[in-house]
Amino acid sequence: MWMGLARSLRWFWREYRRDRVGVVGLVLLAVLVFIAVAFPLVGDSSVIANWNNYEYFKFYPKAVPPCWASMFTGKKYTKTVFEPGSSIVVAVDRGEDGLLHVWINASFPVTGDTPPNDVILVADMYYRGGPFYVDRFAVVRPDGSVVDIVSPGSRVPLGLVFGGVSSRSGNVSGLAVRLHSIVQNAFFVQRYVIPSLREQGFGVSFADAPIVSLNLFRALFSSDVGGVLAGSESSVLRGEYRWVVRVVGPGGSVFSFVPRRLVVSGSCYGVLGTDDRGHDLWQGFLYGVRWALIVGLVTSALSVFIGSVYGVVAGYFGGIVDEVLLRFAQIVYSLPMLPILILLAALYRPSIWLIVAALVVFSWQGTSFVTRAIALQVRQEPYVESAIALGAGTLRVIFLYVYPQVLPYVFASIALSVPSAIITEASLSFLGVGDPSVLTWGRILHEAEVRNAALNGYWWWVVPPGLGIALVGLTFIFIGSALDRLLNPRLKR
Amino acid sequence: MAGIGRFLVSKLINTFVTLIVAVLFISVIFAAYSIHEKRGFVEEEFVVMAKYFEREYKDPVKLQKALEELKKEIMRKYGLTGNTYRDVLREVLSLIKSSLTFDFGHSRGQYFGTTDVGEQVKIALRNTMILFTTATLINTVIGIFLGVRIARRPGSLADRVVSVMGMVSWSLPIWWIGIIFLIIFSFYLGWFPVQAKDVYIALQRVPEGVSGFGLFVYKLKTWLYYMSLPLATIVLVSFGGWTYVVRNLVAEVLSQDFVQAARARGLPERRIIYGHVLRTSSPPIVTSVALALVGSFGGAIITEAVFGWPGTGLLYWVALLNGEARIVMATTYVLAVVFIIAILVIDLLYFILDPRVRVEAAR
């Protein structure tokens, strides 16, 4: 018997290989399964684990398109860069004046036509024996010019620059120094920045403080600093920038600055951009494959299996059993699935597995009608009748002699009912009644709809999940229709 | 004729049983939920009042008694007896009564300009009907014309395009196409309104001096302008599948002998196709189209939410966002009833179209 199975499998594979559409479907399925299984390797699991963690995404740019979008829009975006802490040079020396000098030197690229959204330095800082001051705060531009935001030698209390920490001593981990918010601090601008700018010959007056606050960050990255400060437009100066900060402390003090990373929050991000909370949508897209496959395959396999057994039992017994079972199947079939599922999900907020179970409850009947019809025919066959005459038990007859006859149909319809299962789950998630602890494509689309992605033209947020659904659906339709052509030759056209 | 009667009665009984099952099912899940919710309210109120009572009564025995009284009092206020089954049963009965009288109570917020849930569902259902019926009509016309044309030239370019479209539309959520269209046609091109529910505001802004026929034209134009994008979405996504169904059924009939015979008799091709072939394949077409209709129904109502078309889909959307369980329940109720009756109508249509069923039923 096993030899026979091996041979028929070999025959099956030889025939299947000839169906081009079926092979394409199989290749796609292999790719999808690989992505689903190997997500920790191809994707970044921590992004998914932290999807609901607002803190995790605070350094990501918000609602920016993917970088390759510049091919269509013609704009050159500034790439988002996460530099490791090691790229930041920290030098400590005790100067001739006997004071402690800490140099922080961070370089970063600006690659596009738009200035970055922010430049963020994340570091752990331990210091005591203050007070500490910042006496140099400057940006060195690609053309070699230097814009001193704080003129050299002035004494800015440490806390004013480093996000409100104590200027004397402290132990801060994960401190984020945001260039953009520092230069927007009104007091800081009034007290230190404007004098420094005036020293460098930019025509700004103290009354201009609000305008300087508004424009300074943009000016730092434009080819005409003075012009932008005065309110005019100018193109972005591309290239490698350097952000220099010098901290000065008393001779006997301790200051340790361990940079963790430097983030240039640009105007584009990664493969698929980000949503308005900074989620890396490419990771969400990759991860969605997993749940789409699970939901689709589990739902369709269970419902087709249950339906086929139900139908075979009804068809095999016939008579009153058939009548009752058929009536029941028809009643379930006539219930509108989506509205009832919406109500159930809205009231009880079920987990994804309960949703799958509910989908099964509403989608097994279609298969049962067909398998019932097949079973009605098969039970008349002589070999079934002789098996019964030889005293074979009912279960044996049903599962060993009748059920195998519906298997070809079962295999094809498992594949063919995957798309609708995925779409229904996605519809529930889209309406916001899916499992909130699971990241599915439907949920990404729900978030997009709630935050008006379509009205803002955030296509990179909306297009990929839908394409994903379509891709998984098409994969199974390809496979299913190939199986159908192969295993149900009666329907061959 | 008695057979036809039996067939009809059996269909009607089937539908009736299905209706009862649907109503009971929906009522029970909602009743169980609302009892659970009410218990929560009782518990909350009890805790607040109990604190107050504890200060009032010094004697522990009296306090115990008073607390018991209090709990009963609050439960009576919410119509609970403490026995879960009895409570659920009572709730189910009142729900069924309210569904028969179309009186679903009031929502917390105002939607579609009213807090009366029954009224909201009525408005939503009417708009869903307008959109979905129009889409279905257009689809039927396109499907039949195109399907027949393609069936006569199997393997042609149009044939392949349509079968690919059928496959793709099978694997796509309609509402997602809706979002994409919204981005393309409303956001980038600006051809269509962003939110279809503004149709009511637009309808009120009738220009000066327009009345009678002009008013009708204005209203129709406004209505069509706001409806066009959702309509186009539903039609574009589903017509491929419909055409494919018609094409397959017609192609099967075309290969039969009686068509050859009709051609041999020299009948004009048009008459063969529309008189003989289409007549023969119409019953299965009706069934398949009905299935397609049922299949696209869910997607179509969510499409309404995407476009803000003021139908049941939008009602679901706003009700779910605002946690209005009562509206969700009422909408599901009404949709289920409409859906089940629609299936009955299609069954009867099949019965009218297919002479074999009539004969079989008569036997």
XYZ file of N, CA and C in Angstrom, chain B residues 60-272:
639
model
N -23.783 45.767 63.037
C -23.418 44.927 61.881
C -24.596 44.101 61.337
N -25.483 43.644 62.255
C -26.610 42.841 61.770
C -27.530 43.689 60.897
N -27.831 44.875 61.405
C -28.693 45.781 60.647
C -28.052 46.164 59.326
N -26.736 46.393 59.415
C -25.999 46.793 58.201
C -26.123 45.702 57.137
N -25.915 44.458 57.593
C -25.995 43.340 56.660
C -27.345 43.325 55.945
N -28.389 43.509 56.756
C -29.743 43.475 56.236
C -29.977 44.605 55.234
N -29.519 45.783 55.660
C -29.707 46.954 54.806
C -28.973 46.783 53.481
N -27.775 46.173 53.550
C -26.988 45.974 52.330
C -27.712 45.015 51.387
N -28.267 43.967 51.976
C -29.005 43.020 51.140
C -30.182 43.698 50.446
N -30.891 44.503 51.236
C -32.024 45.269 50.688
C -31.553 46.138 49.537
N -30.416 46.811 49.790
C -29.860 47.739 48.799
C -29.562 47.020 47.489
N -28.910 45.841 47.617
C -28.530 45.096 46.416
C -29.788 44.739 45.610
N -30.803 44.264 46.327
C -32.045 43.899 45.640
C -32.636 45.109 44.935
N -32.600 46.213 45.659
C -33.163 47.459 45.121
C -32.488 47.838 43.800
N -31.162 47.807 43.843
C -30.422 48.209 42.626
C -30.693 47.223 41.495
N -30.735 45.939 41.855
C -30.972 44.941 40.810
C -32.358 45.122 40.189
N -33.316 45.477 41.055
C -34.658 45.691 40.527
C -34.644 46.867 39.547
N -33.862 47.876 39.927
C -33.787 49.062 39.083
C -33.306 48.698 37.663
N -32.341 47.756 37.598
C -31.819 47.356 36.283
C -32.597 46.183 35.697
N -33.626 45.729 36.379
C -34.434 44.627 35.853
C -33.749 43.290 35.933
N -32.933 43.061 36.959
C -32.261 41.779 37.123
C -32.893 41.006 38.270
N -32.883 39.672 38.172
C -33.428 38.864 39.258
C -32.343 38.105 39.987
N -31.145 38.039 39.383
C -30.082 37.274 40.023
C -29.936 35.892 39.408
N -31.008 35.395 38.824
C -30.932 34.112 38.126
C -30.549 34.378 36.669
N -29.357 33.902 36.276
C -28.829 34.247 34.945
C -29.785 33.848 33.829
N -30.268 32.584 33.906
C -31.100 32.103 32.804
C -32.377 32.924 32.676
N -32.992 33.202 33.848
C -34.237 33.947 33.789
C -33.989 35.352 33.240
N -32.871 35.959 33.689
C -32.553 37.311 33.220
C -32.358 37.334 31.709
N -31.562 36.364 31.236
C -31.283 36.334 29.797
C -32.579 36.109 29.026
N -33.390 35.202 29.530
C -34.651 34.897 28.848
C -35.518 36.151 28.750
N -35.597 36.879 29.881
C -36.424 38.087 29.878
C -35.897 39.113 28.881
N -34.567 39.234 28.876
C -33.931 40.192 27.969
C -34.191 39.789 26.514
N -34.067 38.466 26.251
C -34.289 37.982 24.884
C -35.714 38.304 24.446
N -36.677 38.036 25.326
C -38.072 38.293 24.962
C -38.289 39.776 24.675
N -37.711 40.627 25.519
C -37.932 42.061 25.284
C -37.241 42.504 24.001
N -36.089 41.862 23.698
C -35.390 42.210 22.454
C -36.225 41.812 21.239
N -36.806 40.613 21.309
C -37.610 40.152 20.174
C -38.808 41.074 19.989
N -39.395 41.462 21.114
C -40.532 42.375 21.028
C -40.100 43.688 20.371
N -38.946 44.181 20.815
C -38.511 45.471 20.280
C -38.133 45.351 18.814
N -37.628 44.174 18.407
C -37.257 44.047 16.998
C -38.506 43.968 16.125
N -39.576 43.385 16.662
C -40.811 43.304 15.876
C -41.437 44.689 15.704
N -41.294 45.518 16.716
C -41.875 46.861 16.621
C -40.864 47.874 16.101
N -39.657 47.383 15.758
C -38.594 48.236 15.241
C -38.231 49.341 16.231
N -38.343 49.024 17.517
C -38.060 50.019 18.545
C -36.825 49.550 19.311
N -35.657 50.042 18.885
C -34.415 49.540 19.465
C -33.868 50.454 20.546
N -34.674 51.365 21.022
C -34.186 52.256 22.071
C -33.344 53.387 21.519
N -32.572 54.000 22.413
C -31.816 55.178 22.008
C -30.327 54.964 22.204
N -29.555 55.608 21.338
C -28.105 55.523 21.462
C -27.628 56.686 22.334
N -26.380 56.582 22.795
C -25.845 57.651 23.634
C -25.579 58.907 22.806
N -24.995 58.683 21.659
C -24.673 59.837 20.831
C -25.675 59.990 19.700
N -25.494 61.072 18.932
C -26.397 61.308 17.817
C -25.723 60.896 16.512
N -26.351 60.000 15.768
C -25.820 59.609 14.465
C -26.917 59.770 13.424
N -26.535 60.211 12.249
C -27.501 60.491 11.183
C -28.581 61.433 11.703
N -28.213 62.320 12.625
C -29.129 63.342 13.095
C -30.189 62.876 14.064
N -30.036 61.674 14.648
C -31.039 61.224 15.598
C -30.401 60.261 16.594
N -31.043 60.127 17.757
C -30.544 59.143 18.716
C -31.413 57.895 18.715
N -32.489 57.927 17.941
C -33.372 56.763 17.860
C -32.704 55.693 17.003
N -32.316 54.578 17.619
C -31.545 53.564 16.894
C -32.336 53.010 15.709
N -33.631 52.771 15.927
C -34.450 52.249 14.833
C -34.410 53.175 13.617
N -34.493 54.475 13.900
C -34.472 55.474 12.821
C -33.126 55.442 12.094
N -32.044 55.377 12.870
C -30.699 55.326 12.269
C -30.572 54.133 11.338
N -31.033 52.989 11.816
C -30.902 51.786 10.995
C -31.740 51.919 9.725
N -32.914 52.518 9.865
C -33.763 52.715 8.679
C -33.046 53.545 7.623
N -32.499 54.696 8.065
C -31.789 55.565 7.121
C -30.626 54.809 6.484
N -29.851 54.118 7.345
C -28.672 53.412 6.849
C -29.065 52.326 5.862
N -30.105 51.594 6.198
C -30.527 50.495 5.333
C -30.982 51.026 3.982
N -31.696 52.143 3.996
C -32.172 52.715 2.736
C -30.976 53.068 1.848
N -29.979 53.727 2.449
C -28.827 54.129 1.645
C -28.027 52.935 1.159
N -27.907 51.914 2.010
C -27.216 50.702 1.567
C -27.943 50.080 0.382
N -29.273 50.040 0.495
C -30.080 49.484 -0.599
C -29.835 50.258 -1.882
N -29.865 51.590 -1.782
C -29.671 52.410 -2.983
C -28.344 52.061 -3.640
N -27.281 52.040 -2.840
C -25.950 51.796 -3.389
C -25.819 50.363 -3.912
N -26.222 49.427 -3.084
C -25.967 48.035 -3.426
C -26.862 47.572 -4.581
N -28.118 48.034 -4.592
C -28.999 47.645 -5.690
C -28.510 48.216 -7.006
N -28.104 49.496 -6.979
C -27.588 50.094 -8.209
C -26.374 49.319 -8.703
N -25.467 49.025 -7.767
C -24.262 48.294 -8.157
C -24.634 46.936 -8.739
N -25.593 46.271 -8.102
C -25.990 44.954 -8.593
C -26.590 45.023 -9.984
N -27.431 46.043 -10.193
C -28.029 46.192 -11.526
C -26.950 46.396 -12.578
N -26.044 47.321 -12.307
C -24.981 47.595 -13.279
C -24.170 46.329 -13.536
N -23.836 45.634 -12.448
C -23.066 44.403 -12.586
C -23.787 43.371 -13.421
N -25.092 43.245 -13.198
C -25.859 42.255 -13.947
C -25.809 42.570 -15.433
N -26.047 43.841 -15.767
C -26.056 44.224 -17.173
C -24.688 43.978 -17.798
N -23.636 44.488 -17.139
C -22.288 44.293 -17.687
C -21.978 42.807 -17.782
N -22.285 42.086 -16.691
C -21.957 40.669 -16.639
C -22.589 39.897 -17.771
N -23.872 40.156 -18.028
C -24.557 39.385 -19.065
C -24.048 39.756 -20.459
N -23.958 41.054 -20.726
C -23.494 41.458 -22.056
C -22.087 40.961 -22.337
N -21.204 41.259 -21.403
C -19.805 40.906 -21.590
C -19.626 39.388 -21.584
N -20.313 38.738 -20.639
C -20.178 37.294 -20.502
C -20.580 36.575 -21.779
N -21.695 37.010 -22.369
C -22.167 36.384 -23.594
C -21.181 36.613 -24.731
N -20.703 37.848 -24.833
C -19.742 38.163 -25.905
C -18.495 37.296 -25.789
N -17.985 37.207 -24.549
C -16.733 36.490 -24.352
C -16.922 34.992 -24.565
N -18.077 34.500 -24.156
C -18.324 33.062 -24.287
C -18.237 32.625 -25.752
N -18.542 33.561 -26.647
C -18.511 33.188 -28.069
C -17.102 33.166 -28.614
N -16.188 33.824 -27.938
C -14.791 33.793 -28.377
C -13.901 33.337 -27.228
N -13.967 32.076 -26.881
C -13.136 31.610 -25.767
C -11.658 31.712 -26.129
N -10.838 32.055 -25.128
C -9.411 32.147 -25.373
C -8.958 33.480 -25.926
N -9.902 34.388 -26.177
C -9.492 35.685 -26.701
C -8.866 36.516 -25.587
N -8.343 37.673 -25.964
C -7.676 38.538 -24.994
C -8.671 38.945 -23.906
N -9.882 39.347 -24.354
C -10.891 39.790 -23.389
C -11.215 38.664 -22.416
N -11.262 37.455 -22.941
C -11.559 36.298 -22.108
C -10.524 36.160 -21.004
N -9.265 36.254 -21.408
C -8.208 36.079 -20.423
C -8.215 37.205 -19.401
N -8.423 38.444 -19.891
C -8.451 39.589 -18.974
C -9.542 39.393 -17.931
N -10.721 38.983 -18.394
C -11.837 38.845 -17.467
C -11.588 37.722 -16.458
N -10.996 36.619 -16.923
C -10.792 35.540 -15.953
C -9.728 35.926 -14.935
N -8.724 36.694 -15.373
C -7.733 37.181 -14.405
C -8.400 38.132 -13.400
N -9.270 39.027 -13.942
C -9.943 39.964 -13.046
C -10.813 39.221 -12.033
N -11.456 38.153 -12.513
C -12.279 37.364 -11.611
C -11.454 36.770 -10.483
N -10.292 36.250 -10.842
C -9.400 35.662 -9.849
C -8.925 36.701 -8.850
N -8.498 37.856 -9.390
C -7.961 38.895 -8.503
C -9.048 39.402 -7.558
N -10.252 39.602 -8.098
C -11.289 40.169 -7.243
C -11.708 39.172 -6.169
N -11.477 37.914 -6.417
C -11.784 36.903 -5.426
C -10.853 37.019 -4.220
N -9.632 37.513 -4.479
C -8.643 37.516 -3.409
C -8.456 38.891 -2.792
N -9.270 39.861 -3.201
C -9.085 41.233 -2.706
C -10.268 41.667 -1.856
N -10.009 42.367 -0.774
C -11.138 42.985 -0.075
C -11.623 44.203 -0.875
N -12.921 44.279 -1.142
C -13.446 45.415 -1.916
C -13.088 46.732 -1.237
N -13.235 46.742 0.083
C -13.033 48.011 0.790
C -11.612 48.524 0.673
N -10.677 47.613 0.490
C -9.296 48.073 0.328
C -9.143 48.812 -1.009
N -9.750 48.251 -2.056
C -9.756 48.945 -3.342
C -10.382 50.325 -3.153
N -11.423 50.382 -2.303
C -12.055 51.667 -2.013
C -11.061 52.678 -1.463
N -10.228 52.247 -0.521
C -9.239 53.169 0.056
C -8.280 53.639 -1.028
N -7.850 52.680 -1.862
C -6.898 53.032 -2.913
C -7.529 54.045 -3.872
N -8.781 53.812 -4.260
C -9.462 54.751 -5.154
C -9.588 56.114 -4.505
N -9.864 56.109 -3.208
C -9.992 57.370 -2.488
C -8.687 58.153 -2.572
N -7.572 57.444 -2.408
C -6.270 58.123 -2.471
C -6.035 58.658 -3.870
N -6.320 57.813 -4.881
C -6.020 58.226 -6.254
C -6.977 59.325 -6.714
N -8.285 59.061 -6.612
C -9.245 59.954 -7.272
C -9.664 61.133 -6.410
N -9.620 60.961 -5.088
C -10.004 62.098 -4.261
C -8.797 62.894 -3.798
N -7.752 62.171 -3.352
C -6.610 62.899 -2.791
C -5.731 63.482 -3.886
N -5.280 62.635 -4.832
C -4.337 63.120 -5.831
C -5.025 63.861 -6.974
N -6.144 63.313 -7.476
C -6.769 63.930 -8.644
C -7.887 64.899 -8.259
N -8.471 64.681 -7.084
C -9.509 65.605 -6.624
C -10.792 65.574 -7.442
N -11.094 64.449 -8.085
C -12.294 64.384 -8.935
C -13.562 64.157 -8.112
N -13.385 63.475 -6.988
C -14.577 63.045 -6.240
C -14.501 63.530 -4.801
N -15.659 63.635 -4.159
C -15.657 64.083 -2.766
C -14.964 63.067 -1.867
N -14.401 63.576 -0.780
C -13.645 62.717 0.120
C -14.582 61.929 1.021
N -15.637 62.582 1.483
C -16.579 61.915 2.364
C -17.978 61.971 1.756
N -18.534 60.789 1.486
C -19.813 60.763 0.786
C -20.964 61.216 1.675
N -20.761 61.230 2.999
C -21.897 61.586 3.843
C -22.246 63.069 3.746
N -21.328 63.855 3.142
C -21.639 65.265 2.930
C -22.759 65.449 1.917
N -23.229 64.347 1.360
C -24.294 64.440 0.360
C -25.506 65.172 0.936
N -25.769 64.971 2.229
C -26.933 65.619 2.822
C -26.768 67.121 2.885
N -25.555 67.561 3.215
C -25.293 68.997 3.247
C -25.444 69.566 1.841
N -24.866 68.841 0.865
C -24.922 69.313 -0.513
C -26.363 69.382 -1.008
N -27.185 68.429 -0.570
C -28.578 68.412 -1.028
C -29.350 69.621 -0.508
N -28.945 70.113 0.659
C -29.646 71.263 1.226
C -29.290 72.557 0.501
N -28.113 72.538 -0.143
C -27.647 73.767 -0.768
C -28.209 73.901 -2.184
N -29.499 73.883 -2.289
C -30.120 74.011 -3.602
C -29.962 75.454 -4.073
N -29.454 75.632 -5.302
C -29.296 77.000 -5.808
C -30.650 77.721 -5.881
N -30.577 79.045 -5.870
C -31.792 79.869 -5.913
C -32.595 79.600 -7.184
N -33.907 79.655 -7.049
C -34.775 79.628 -8.223
C -34.887 78.283 -8.914
N -34.385 77.223 -8.266
C -34.523 75.901 -8.880
C -35.697 75.185 -8.238
N -36.593 74.699 -9.079
C -37.735 73.982 -8.497
C -38.266 72.996 -9.524
N -39.209 72.195 -9.091
C -39.839 71.245 -10.001
C -38.837 70.282 -10.596
N -38.834 70.209 -11.922
C -37.971 69.258 -12.604
C -36.493 69.580 -12.384
N -36.182 70.882 -12.401
C -34.801 71.315 -12.185
C -34.285 70.832 -10.844
N -35.157 70.896 -9.839
C -34.782 70.459 -8.503
C -34.471 68.967 -8.510
N -35.317 68.235 -9.209
C -35.114 66.785 -9.295
C -33.761 66.476 -9.931
N -33.480 67.204 -11.036
C -32.217 66.982 -11.734
C -31.053 67.321 -10.812
N -31.177 68.437 -10.101
C -30.113 68.848 -9.187
C -29.866 67.772 -8.134
N -30.970 67.283 -7.554
C -30.831 66.275 -6.493
C -30.206 65.004 -7.042
N -30.650 64.599 -8.220
C -30.111 63.384 -8.822
C -28.622 63.534 -9.087
N -28.269 64.753 -9.595
C -26.870 64.992 -9.935
C -26.002 64.939 -8.685
N -26.479 65.590 -7.630
C -25.722 65.603 -6.382
C -25.551 64.178 -5.858
N -26.672 63.486 -5.852
C -26.676 62.120 -5.334
C -25.679 61.261 -6.097
N -25.707 61.358 -7.427
C -24.813 60.555 -8.263
C -23.359 60.938 -8.044
N -23.129 62.259 -7.883
C -21.753 62.733 -7.703
C -21.153 62.111 -6.454
N -21.941 62.055 -5.378
C -21.397 61.512 -4.141
C -21.366 59.988 -4.156
N -22.242 59.400 -4.955
C -22.332 57.954 -4.962
C -21.342 57.321 -5.938
N -20.847 58.137 -6.901
C -20.147 57.525 -8.028
C -18.918 56.723 -7.614
N -18.115 57.259 -6.698
C -16.874 56.552 -6.385
C -17.128 55.223 -5.653
N -17.959 55.214 -4.598
C -18.267 53.909 -3.992
C -18.889 52.936 -4.993
N -19.761 53.466 -5.828
C -20.415 52.624 -6.822
C -19.393 52.027 -7.783
N -18.517 52.913 -8.288
C -17.504 52.453 -9.239
C -16.622 51.394 -8.598
N -16.304 51.581 -7.327
C -15.451 50.606 -6.648
C -16.114 49.239 -6.618
N -17.362 49.205 -6.153
C -18.030 47.911 -6.023
C -18.162 47.247 -7.391
N -18.554 48.041 -8.393
C -18.745 47.465 -9.729
C -17.420 46.955 -10.279
N -16.370 47.791 -10.194
C -15.098 47.407 -10.794
C -14.531 46.142 -10.164
N -14.697 46.022 -8.843
C -14.113 44.851 -8.202
C -14.916 43.603 -8.520
N -16.239 43.744 -8.608
C -17.000 42.498 -8.723
C -17.428 42.122 -10.132
N -17.339 43.052 -11.108
C -17.905 42.671 -12.405
C -17.104 41.562 -13.085
N -15.799 41.503 -12.817
C -14.974 40.456 -13.411
C -15.474 39.068 -13.034
N -15.739 38.904 -11.742
C -16.228 37.618 -11.258
C -17.570 37.253 -11.866
N -18.455 38.247 -11.944
C -19.792 37.991 -12.494
C -19.706 37.586 -13.958
N -18.912 38.359 -14.701
C -18.773 38.075 -16.125
C -18.228 36.671 -16.329
N -17.267 36.307 -15.488
C -16.649 35.006 -15.602
C -17.682 33.888 -15.407
N -18.538 34.093 -14.405
C -19.593 33.103 -14.141
C -20.513 32.962 -15.352
N -20.990 34.109 -15.852
C -21.901 34.080 -17.002
C -21.218 33.420 -18.193
N -19.967 33.781 -18.422
C -19.216 33.253 -19.553
C -19.156 31.722 -19.486
N -18.817 31.178 -18.298
C -18.700 29.726 -18.184
C -20.020 29.029 -18.472
N -21.091 29.569 -17.881
C -22.386 28.910 -18.040
C -22.866 29.001 -19.482
N -22.689 30.167 -20.068
C -23.137 30.343 -21.450
C -22.304 29.465 -22.386
N -20.982 29.406 -22.142
C -20.121 28.603 -23.014
C -20.548 27.142 -22.979
N -20.956 26.673 -21.793
C -21.376 25.298 -21.670
C -22.625 25.031 -22.523
N -23.573 25.972 -22.447
C -24.808 25.793 -23.208
C -24.531 25.902 -24.705
N -23.613 26.812 -25.060
C -23.317 27.050 -26.478
C -22.844 25.779 -27.182
N -22.200 24.883 -26.413
C -21.645 23.686 -27.059
C -22.696 22.595 -27.203
N -23.927 22.877 -26.762
C -24.934 21.812 -26.818
C -25.590 21.713 -28.204
N -26.184 20.570 -28.437
C -26.692 20.274 -29.779
C -27.810 21.210 -30.224
N -28.663 21.586 -29.257
C -29.819 22.364 -29.707
C -29.404 23.727 -30.252
N -28.225 24.200 -29.826
C -27.743 25.462 -30.381
C -27.355 25.252 -31.841
N -26.648 24.139 -32.066
C -26.299 23.769 -33.451
C -27.563 23.693 -34.302
N -28.563 23.038 -33.713
C -29.816 22.852 -34.442
C -30.443 24.202 -34.779
N -30.416 25.096 -33.794
C -31.002 26.416 -34.023
C -30.246 27.138 -35.125
N -28.898 27.002 -35.112
C -28.102 27.642 -36.162
C -28.457 27.044 -37.515
N -28.611 25.703 -37.513
C -28.934 25.016 -38.765
C -30.277 25.483 -39.312
N -31.151 25.816 -38.365
C -32.462 26.283 -38.807
C -32.379 27.682 -39.375
N -31.210 28.290 -39.233
C -31.013 29.604 -39.825
C -31.515 30.748 -38.972
N -31.677 30.497 -37.680
C -32.107 31.590 -36.810
C -30.999 32.628 -36.710
N -31.370 33.884 -36.594
C -30.324 34.904 -36.418
C -29.575 34.691 -35.100
N -28.257 34.983 -35.133
C -27.396 34.714 -33.992
C -27.914 35.392 -32.719
N -28.359 36.643 -32.896
C -28.854 37.395 -31.763
C -29.987 36.642 -31.061
N -30.866 36.084 -31.887
C -32.004 35.401 -31.300
C -31.567 34.100 -30.617
N -30.587 33.441 -31.231
C -30.087 32.203 -30.611
C -29.525 32.509 -29.225
